[in-house]
Amino acid sequence: RLAAFWFLFLAKPSVAYNLLDFYILGPLEAALGPRLRQDKYALLEKLGGGNFGQVYKGLRRAGAEEMVRVGQELDAGQKRRRVVLKRIRSDGREERSDFLASGSLASGSAEVGQVEQYMNSKLRRGGLTGSCIASYSGTFIGDSFEGGFSKGERWLVWDFESDATLGTALGGDLGEFPECVEDIVLSPLSLGRGGAKVVQTLMRKILTALNGLHNEGIVHRDIKPDNLLITNSREVKLIDLGAATDLSTGINFSPDAGLADPLYMPPEEYVLPVKTPPPPTPLLAVLGAPLLWFTQAPNKFDTYSAGIMFLEMAVPELRTRAALTALSQDLQVCRHDLKRWRRESRLAQSYDFSLLDRGLGSGWDLACRLVCPRKKRLTAAQALMHPYFALGG
């Protein structure tokens, strides 16, 4: 009985919760949840785009008569109603009606949009909106071509929390890193503690967000600075979940598929060994997830990416794509042994590791335990208990 109780309620990912969420809570929300409508929103300027969609800043209208123009100065009330809208690009591929119910790999941009909707909705039901991921509001299908919208295309909506990502900070768009985000990231009592404290705080927040995601059975698979939002409420939140896989249900999983940025991708390349068979049904995926998590530790896929970002934040010379490319190539030669890389790489000899070497080198030790082969790598939960975070920074 104790074993059954542990398996259903205490094992990670939770069998009982995932069964409840997939078969009851999710369908109930889809049937009875609030319906978003195109006429409730106005598009403002474009924020960015990628292979699967474009992202816009928008406004939640106070009424149908409210008119807003691109470039218009917003008043205080309107700023509080800002949103982020993502248009899912149409690539002409057929969208399967039973794609999510069957638990399978997304095919085409429309199904990638469904994946992102599913992941955000599940994490919101799990209470992680606001701490782990951006504050997700819902989705709607465009019903006209008015105001820049597209008829028949899917739009995802989030509250506007910031337009700053870790990528823009590291790229110098906000000023010199890490000082440029000190006021945003640190509490008033920690201000003036220097760059080491900023990097330590950011790394703790990144690992905390990843741990929350992993506890739900989800692996992001595309962790990189551009996919980490730095909010004005001193939070670091994960965005862009279209490449994520929910290994507690099998949704968006195939043993030989992945979409990670090669500069942040771990040496194993895939979240699970290629020989791993895809689950035939979501039910069997839920029941097998704790064993899969225990034996294969798929969550370590994301922590390698976090380790590369840790190096990027702490070592100034690694904040360019060219430097990260050289690092990736050197690590392959060194069999992903970070200590060997630092000892043998000519480039590394000139790098500034002072932020990692503080406190008897605890930061460097954490980096080495993240950027390494999977068997030796720490999970997010284990990394949060590392002595590096016990230091004052």
PDB file of N, CA and C in Angstrom, residues 268-343:
ATOM      1  N   GLU A 268      24.441  14.393 -25.874  1.00  0.00           N
ATOM      2  CA  GLU A 268      23.556  13.287 -26.253  1.00  0.00           C
ATOM      3  C   GLU A 268      22.567  13.667 -27.351  1.00  0.00           C
ATOM      4  N   GLU A 269      22.386  14.951 -27.614  1.00  0.00           N
ATOM      5  CA  GLU A 269      21.578  15.502 -28.709  1.00  0.00           C
ATOM      6  C   GLU A 269      20.069  15.297 -28.540  1.00  0.00           C
ATOM      7  N   TYR A 270      19.650  14.179 -27.999  1.00  0.00           N
ATOM      8  CA  TYR A 270      18.226  13.911 -27.830  1.00  0.00           C
ATOM      9  C   TYR A 270      17.890  13.751 -26.348  1.00  0.00           C
ATOM     10  N   VAL A 271      16.649  14.038 -26.016  1.00  0.00           N
ATOM     11  CA  VAL A 271      16.250  14.061 -24.616  1.00  0.00           C
ATOM     12  C   VAL A 271      16.274  12.667 -23.985  1.00  0.00           C
ATOM     13  N   LEU A 272      16.098  11.626 -24.799  1.00  0.00           N
ATOM     14  CA  LEU A 272      16.184  10.235 -24.356  1.00  0.00           C
ATOM     15  C   LEU A 272      16.987   9.436 -25.376  1.00  0.00           C
ATOM     16  N   PRO A 273      17.532   8.303 -25.003  1.00  0.00           N
ATOM     17  CA  PRO A 273      18.256   7.482 -25.981  1.00  0.00           C
ATOM     18  C   PRO A 273      17.390   7.158 -27.196  1.00  0.00           C
ATOM     19  N   VAL A 274      18.012   7.117 -28.364  1.00  0.00           N
ATOM     20  CA  VAL A 274      17.271   6.897 -29.606  1.00  0.00           C
ATOM     21  C   VAL A 274      16.514   5.575 -29.582  1.00  0.00           C
ATOM     22  N   LYS A 275      17.014   4.591 -28.852  1.00  0.00           N
ATOM     23  CA  LYS A 275      16.355   3.285 -28.802  1.00  0.00           C
ATOM     24  C   LYS A 275      15.079   3.299 -27.970  1.00  0.00           C
ATOM     25  N   THR A 276      14.805   4.415 -27.267  1.00  0.00           N
ATOM     26  CA  THR A 276      13.603   4.492 -26.440  1.00  0.00           C
ATOM     27  C   THR A 276      12.359   4.506 -27.323  1.00  0.00           C
ATOM     28  N   PRO A 277      11.427   3.560 -27.143  1.00  0.00           N
ATOM     29  CA  PRO A 277      10.222   3.561 -27.977  1.00  0.00           C
ATOM     30  C   PRO A 277       9.247   4.635 -27.515  1.00  0.00           C
ATOM     31  N   PRO A 278       8.543   5.287 -28.435  1.00  0.00           N
ATOM     32  CA  PRO A 278       7.507   6.247 -28.021  1.00  0.00           C
ATOM     33  C   PRO A 278       6.354   5.504 -27.363  1.00  0.00           C
ATOM     34  N   PRO A 279       5.733   6.081 -26.329  1.00  0.00           N
ATOM     35  CA  PRO A 279       4.617   5.400 -25.659  1.00  0.00           C
ATOM     36  C   PRO A 279       3.427   5.270 -26.598  1.00  0.00           C
ATOM     37  N   PRO A 280       2.745   4.121 -26.602  1.00  0.00           N
ATOM     38  CA  PRO A 280       1.608   3.937 -27.507  1.00  0.00           C
ATOM     39  C   PRO A 280       0.399   4.797 -27.159  1.00  0.00           C
ATOM     40  N   THR A 281       0.227   5.122 -25.877  1.00  0.00           N
ATOM     41  CA  THR A 281      -0.908   5.945 -25.451  1.00  0.00           C
ATOM     42  C   THR A 281      -0.457   6.876 -24.328  1.00  0.00           C
ATOM     43  N   PRO A 282      -1.150   8.006 -24.142  1.00  0.00           N
ATOM     44  CA  PRO A 282      -0.829   8.875 -23.003  1.00  0.00           C
ATOM     45  C   PRO A 282      -0.964   8.171 -21.660  1.00  0.00           C
ATOM     46  N   LEU A 283      -1.925   7.248 -21.541  1.00  0.00           N
ATOM     47  CA  LEU A 283      -2.120   6.539 -20.280  1.00  0.00           C
ATOM     48  C   LEU A 283      -0.869   5.761 -19.893  1.00  0.00           C
ATOM     49  N   LEU A 284      -0.309   5.021 -20.841  1.00  0.00           N
ATOM     50  CA  LEU A 284       0.908   4.265 -20.541  1.00  0.00           C
ATOM     51  C   LEU A 284       2.095   5.190 -20.306  1.00  0.00           C
ATOM     52  N   ALA A 285       2.109   6.334 -20.975  1.00  0.00           N
ATOM     53  CA  ALA A 285       3.177   7.308 -20.750  1.00  0.00           C
ATOM     54  C   ALA A 285       3.132   7.833 -19.324  1.00  0.00           C
ATOM     55  N   VAL A 286       1.939   8.146 -18.822  1.00  0.00           N
ATOM     56  CA  VAL A 286       1.790   8.633 -17.452  1.00  0.00           C
ATOM     57  C   VAL A 286       2.263   7.578 -16.458  1.00  0.00           C
ATOM     58  N   LEU A 287       1.857   6.328 -16.673  1.00  0.00           N
ATOM     59  CA  LEU A 287       2.216   5.262 -15.741  1.00  0.00           C
ATOM     60  C   LEU A 287       3.713   4.948 -15.775  1.00  0.00           C
ATOM     61  N   GLY A 288       4.337   5.134 -16.937  1.00  0.00           N
ATOM     62  CA  GLY A 288       5.758   4.806 -17.045  1.00  0.00           C
ATOM     63  C   GLY A 288       6.693   5.965 -16.778  1.00  0.00           C
ATOM     64  N   ALA A 289       6.156   7.177 -16.635  1.00  0.00           N
ATOM     65  CA  ALA A 289       7.005   8.361 -16.502  1.00  0.00           C
ATOM     66  C   ALA A 289       7.938   8.321 -15.287  1.00  0.00           C
ATOM     67  N   PRO A 290       7.480   7.940 -14.092  1.00  0.00           N
ATOM     68  CA  PRO A 290       8.415   7.915 -12.949  1.00  0.00           C
ATOM     69  C   PRO A 290       9.612   7.000 -13.173  1.00  0.00           C
ATOM     70  N   LEU A 291       9.375   5.825 -13.774  1.00  0.00           N
ATOM     71  CA  LEU A 291      10.483   4.907 -14.043  1.00  0.00           C
ATOM     72  C   LEU A 291      11.422   5.503 -15.088  1.00  0.00           C
ATOM     73  N   LEU A 292      10.852   6.105 -16.130  1.00  0.00           N
ATOM     74  CA  LEU A 292      11.657   6.746 -17.167  1.00  0.00           C
ATOM     75  C   LEU A 292      12.494   7.873 -16.580  1.00  0.00           C
ATOM     76  N   TRP A 293      11.887   8.665 -15.696  1.00  0.00           N
ATOM     77  CA  TRP A 293      12.574   9.792 -15.067  1.00  0.00           C
ATOM     78  C   TRP A 293      13.722   9.296 -14.192  1.00  0.00           C
ATOM     79  N   PHE A 294      13.471   8.196 -13.474  1.00  0.00           N
ATOM     80  CA  PHE A 294      14.472   7.666 -12.546  1.00  0.00           C
ATOM     81  C   PHE A 294      15.652   7.034 -13.287  1.00  0.00           C
ATOM     82  N   THR A 295      15.387   6.310 -14.367  1.00  0.00           N
ATOM     83  CA  THR A 295      16.451   5.582 -15.050  1.00  0.00           C
ATOM     84  C   THR A 295      17.190   6.419 -16.090  1.00  0.00           C
ATOM     85  N   GLN A 296      16.494   7.365 -16.748  1.00  0.00           N
ATOM     86  CA  GLN A 296      17.105   8.102 -17.863  1.00  0.00           C
ATOM     87  C   GLN A 296      17.367   9.571 -17.569  1.00  0.00           C
ATOM     88  N   ALA A 297      16.737  10.124 -16.532  1.00  0.00           N
ATOM     89  CA  ALA A 297      16.930  11.536 -16.150  1.00  0.00           C
ATOM     90  C   ALA A 297      16.860  12.473 -17.356  1.00  0.00           C
ATOM     91  N   PRO A 298      15.737  12.514 -18.074  1.00  0.00           N
ATOM     92  CA  PRO A 298      15.635  13.389 -19.244  1.00  0.00           C
ATOM     93  C   PRO A 298      15.745  14.874 -18.898  1.00  0.00           C
ATOM     94  N   ASN A 299      15.469  15.224 -17.632  1.00  0.00           N
ATOM     95  CA  ASN A 299      15.566  16.627 -17.222  1.00  0.00           C
ATOM     96  C   ASN A 299      16.997  17.160 -17.294  1.00  0.00           C
ATOM     97  N   LYS A 300      17.988  16.265 -17.337  1.00  0.00           N
ATOM     98  CA  LYS A 300      19.373  16.709 -17.441  1.00  0.00           C
ATOM     99  C   LYS A 300      19.691  17.313 -18.809  1.00  0.00           C
ATOM    100  N   PHE A 301      18.813  17.079 -19.791  1.00  0.00           N
ATOM    101  CA  PHE A 301      18.999  17.702 -21.101  1.00  0.00           C
ATOM    102  C   PHE A 301      19.007  19.223 -20.963  1.00  0.00           C
ATOM    103  N   ASP A 302      18.088  19.751 -20.163  1.00  0.00           N
ATOM    104  CA  ASP A 302      17.982  21.199 -19.985  1.00  0.00           C
ATOM    105  C   ASP A 302      19.086  21.769 -19.110  1.00  0.00           C
ATOM    106  N   THR A 303      19.567  20.996 -18.146  1.00  0.00           N
ATOM    107  CA  THR A 303      20.556  21.564 -17.230  1.00  0.00           C
ATOM    108  C   THR A 303      21.917  21.744 -17.906  1.00  0.00           C
ATOM    109  N   TYR A 304      22.210  20.945 -18.937  1.00  0.00           N
ATOM    110  CA  TYR A 304      23.433  21.201 -19.704  1.00  0.00           C
ATOM    111  C   TYR A 304      23.353  22.584 -20.347  1.00  0.00           C
ATOM    112  N   SER A 305      22.207  22.888 -20.962  1.00  0.00           N
ATOM    113  CA  SER A 305      22.012  24.203 -21.592  1.00  0.00           C
ATOM    114  C   SER A 305      22.149  25.311 -20.553  1.00  0.00           C
ATOM    115  N   ALA A 306      21.613  25.074 -19.357  1.00  0.00           N
ATOM    116  CA  ALA A 306      21.742  26.061 -18.283  1.00  0.00           C
ATOM    117  C   ALA A 306      23.203  26.261 -17.905  1.00  0.00           C
ATOM    118  N   GLY A 307      23.988  25.184 -17.943  1.00  0.00           N
ATOM    119  CA  GLY A 307      25.406  25.298 -17.640  1.00  0.00           C
ATOM    120  C   GLY A 307      26.159  26.148 -18.656  1.00  0.00           C
ATOM    121  N   ILE A 308      25.823  25.995 -19.934  1.00  0.00           N
ATOM    122  CA  ILE A 308      26.449  26.832 -20.960  1.00  0.00           C
ATOM    123  C   ILE A 308      26.087  28.301 -20.728  1.00  0.00           C
ATOM    124  N   MET A 309      24.833  28.572 -20.372  1.00  0.00           N
ATOM    125  CA  MET A 309      24.427  29.955 -20.086  1.00  0.00           C
ATOM    126  C   MET A 309      25.137  30.488 -18.851  1.00  0.00           C
ATOM    127  N   PHE A 310      25.371  29.634 -17.881  1.00  0.00           N
ATOM    128  CA  PHE A 310      26.117  30.031 -16.684  1.00  0.00           C
ATOM    129  C   PHE A 310      27.515  30.509 -17.066  1.00  0.00           C
ATOM    130  N   LEU A 311      28.182  29.750 -17.924  1.00  0.00           N
ATOM    131  CA  LEU A 311      29.496  30.164 -18.415  1.00  0.00           C
ATOM    132  C   LEU A 311      29.404  31.485 -19.166  1.00  0.00           C
ATOM    133  N   GLU A 312      28.379  31.617 -19.987  1.00  0.00           N
ATOM    134  CA  GLU A 312      28.198  32.827 -20.783  1.00  0.00           C
ATOM    135  C   GLU A 312      27.996  34.051 -19.886  1.00  0.00           C
ATOM    136  N   MET A 313      27.233  33.879 -18.810  1.00  0.00           N
ATOM    137  CA  MET A 313      26.986  34.996 -17.895  1.00  0.00           C
ATOM    138  C   MET A 313      28.243  35.358 -17.098  1.00  0.00           C
ATOM    139  N   ALA A 314      28.999  34.342 -16.697  1.00  0.00           N
ATOM    140  CA  ALA A 314      30.118  34.569 -15.770  1.00  0.00           C
ATOM    141  C   ALA A 314      31.428  34.910 -16.463  1.00  0.00           C
ATOM    142  N   VAL A 315      31.591  34.492 -17.710  1.00  0.00           N
ATOM    143  CA  VAL A 315      32.853  34.716 -18.423  1.00  0.00           C
ATOM    144  C   VAL A 315      32.605  35.713 -19.551  1.00  0.00           C
ATOM    145  N   PRO A 316      33.071  36.942 -19.431  1.00  0.00           N
ATOM    146  CA  PRO A 316      32.747  37.984 -20.421  1.00  0.00           C
ATOM    147  C   PRO A 316      33.117  37.610 -21.853  1.00  0.00           C
ATOM    148  N   GLU A 317      34.197  36.892 -22.034  1.00  0.00           N
ATOM    149  CA  GLU A 317      34.668  36.560 -23.385  1.00  0.00           C
ATOM    150  C   GLU A 317      33.755  35.572 -24.108  1.00  0.00           C
ATOM    151  N   LEU A 318      32.830  34.943 -23.394  1.00  0.00           N
ATOM    152  CA  LEU A 318      31.945  33.948 -24.009  1.00  0.00           C
ATOM    153  C   LEU A 318      30.597  34.539 -24.422  1.00  0.00           C
ATOM    154  N   ARG A 319      30.477  35.851 -24.428  1.00  0.00           N
ATOM    155  CA  ARG A 319      29.184  36.465 -24.715  1.00  0.00           C
ATOM    156  C   ARG A 319      28.990  36.839 -26.183  1.00  0.00           C
ATOM    157  N   THR A 320      29.629  36.111 -27.061  1.00  0.00           N
ATOM    158  CA  THR A 320      29.405  36.278 -28.496  1.00  0.00           C
ATOM    159  C   THR A 320      29.133  34.902 -29.093  1.00  0.00           C
ATOM    160  N   ARG A 321      28.418  34.898 -30.205  1.00  0.00           N
ATOM    161  CA  ARG A 321      28.103  33.619 -30.846  1.00  0.00           C
ATOM    162  C   ARG A 321      29.368  32.939 -31.372  1.00  0.00           C
ATOM    163  N   ALA A 322      30.324  33.740 -31.843  1.00  0.00           N
ATOM    164  CA  ALA A 322      31.577  33.161 -32.331  1.00  0.00           C
ATOM    165  C   ALA A 322      32.315  32.447 -31.203  1.00  0.00           C
ATOM    166  N   ALA A 323      32.339  33.059 -30.017  1.00  0.00           N
ATOM    167  CA  ALA A 323      33.024  32.440 -28.878  1.00  0.00           C
ATOM    168  C   ALA A 323      32.309  31.169 -28.435  1.00  0.00           C
ATOM    169  N   LEU A 324      30.967  31.179 -28.455  1.00  0.00           N
ATOM    170  CA  LEU A 324      30.205  29.987 -28.083  1.00  0.00           C
ATOM    171  C   LEU A 324      30.404  28.869 -29.099  1.00  0.00           C
ATOM    172  N   THR A 325      30.551  29.236 -30.378  1.00  0.00           N
ATOM    173  CA  THR A 325      30.817  28.233 -31.408  1.00  0.00           C
ATOM    174  C   THR A 325      32.160  27.573 -31.170  1.00  0.00           C
ATOM    175  N   ALA A 326      33.170  28.385 -30.843  1.00  0.00           N
ATOM    176  CA  ALA A 326      34.500  27.842 -30.548  1.00  0.00           C
ATOM    177  C   ALA A 326      34.460  26.952 -29.302  1.00  0.00           C
ATOM    178  N   LEU A 327      33.693  27.379 -28.288  1.00  0.00           N
ATOM    179  CA  LEU A 327      33.546  26.571 -27.079  1.00  0.00           C
ATOM    180  C   LEU A 327      32.912  25.224 -27.405  1.00  0.00           C
ATOM    181  N   SER A 328      31.861  25.239 -28.209  1.00  0.00           N
ATOM    182  CA  SER A 328      31.171  24.001 -28.577  1.00  0.00           C
ATOM    183  C   SER A 328      32.108  23.043 -29.300  1.00  0.00           C
ATOM    184  N   GLN A 329      32.907  23.573 -30.200  1.00  0.00           N
ATOM    185  CA  GLN A 329      33.851  22.737 -30.943  1.00  0.00           C
ATOM    186  C   GLN A 329      34.933  22.188 -30.019  1.00  0.00           C
ATOM    187  N   ASP A 330      35.449  23.030 -29.125  1.00  0.00           N
ATOM    188  CA  ASP A 330      36.488  22.588 -28.190  1.00  0.00           C
ATOM    189  C   ASP A 330      35.962  21.520 -27.233  1.00  0.00           C
ATOM    190  N   LEU A 331      34.725  21.663 -26.797  1.00  0.00           N
ATOM    191  CA  LEU A 331      34.156  20.695 -25.867  1.00  0.00           C
ATOM    192  C   LEU A 331      34.001  19.327 -26.515  1.00  0.00           C
ATOM    193  N   GLN A 332      33.701  19.302 -27.793  1.00  0.00           N
ATOM    194  CA  GLN A 332      33.629  18.013 -28.481  1.00  0.00           C
ATOM    195  C   GLN A 332      34.991  17.328 -28.494  1.00  0.00           C
ATOM    196  N   VAL A 333      36.036  18.109 -28.718  1.00  0.00           N
ATOM    197  CA  VAL A 333      37.397  17.553 -28.705  1.00  0.00           C
ATOM    198  C   VAL A 333      37.763  17.062 -27.311  1.00  0.00           C
ATOM    199  N   CYS A 334      37.351  17.805 -26.292  1.00  0.00           N
ATOM    200  CA  CYS A 334      37.674  17.472 -24.891  1.00  0.00           C
ATOM    201  C   CYS A 334      36.681  16.513 -24.263  1.00  0.00           C
ATOM    202  N   ARG A 335      35.767  15.945 -25.074  1.00  0.00           N
ATOM    203  CA  ARG A 335      34.761  14.999 -24.571  1.00  0.00           C
ATOM    204  C   ARG A 335      33.916  15.622 -23.458  1.00  0.00           C
ATOM    205  N   HIS A 336      33.651  16.907 -23.625  1.00  0.00           N
ATOM    206  CA  HIS A 336      32.797  17.671 -22.720  1.00  0.00           C
ATOM    207  C   HIS A 336      33.310  17.660 -21.273  1.00  0.00           C
ATOM    208  N   ASP A 337      34.622  17.650 -21.159  1.00  0.00           N
ATOM    209  CA  ASP A 337      35.287  17.779 -19.862  1.00  0.00           C
ATOM    210  C   ASP A 337      35.709  19.246 -19.726  1.00  0.00           C
ATOM    211  N   LEU A 338      34.974  20.002 -18.917  1.00  0.00           N
ATOM    212  CA  LEU A 338      35.206  21.439 -18.819  1.00  0.00           C
ATOM    213  C   LEU A 338      36.567  21.753 -18.200  1.00  0.00           C
ATOM    214  N   LYS A 339      37.011  20.946 -17.253  1.00  0.00           N
ATOM    215  CA  LYS A 339      38.326  21.170 -16.636  1.00  0.00           C
ATOM    216  C   LYS A 339      39.443  20.980 -17.659  1.00  0.00           C
ATOM    217  N   ARG A 340      39.302  19.956 -18.480  1.00  0.00           N
ATOM    218  CA  ARG A 340      40.287  19.726 -19.524  1.00  0.00           C
ATOM    219  C   ARG A 340      40.277  20.869 -20.531  1.00  0.00           C
ATOM    220  N   TRP A 341      39.086  21.355 -20.880  1.00  0.00           N
ATOM    221  CA  TRP A 341      38.970  22.479 -21.823  1.00  0.00           C
ATOM    222  C   TRP A 341      39.696  23.704 -21.284  1.00  0.00           C
ATOM    223  N   ARG A 342      39.473  24.031 -20.028  1.00  0.00           N
ATOM    224  CA  ARG A 342      40.119  25.206 -19.439  1.00  0.00           C
ATOM    225  C   ARG A 342      41.633  25.036 -19.387  1.00  0.00           C
ATOM    226  N   ARG A 343      42.085  23.805 -19.192  1.00  0.00           N
ATOM    227  CA  ARG A 343      43.509  23.533 -19.069  1.00  0.00           C
ATOM    228  C   ARG A 343      44.222  23.512 -20.430  1.00  0.00           C
TER     229      ARG A 343
END
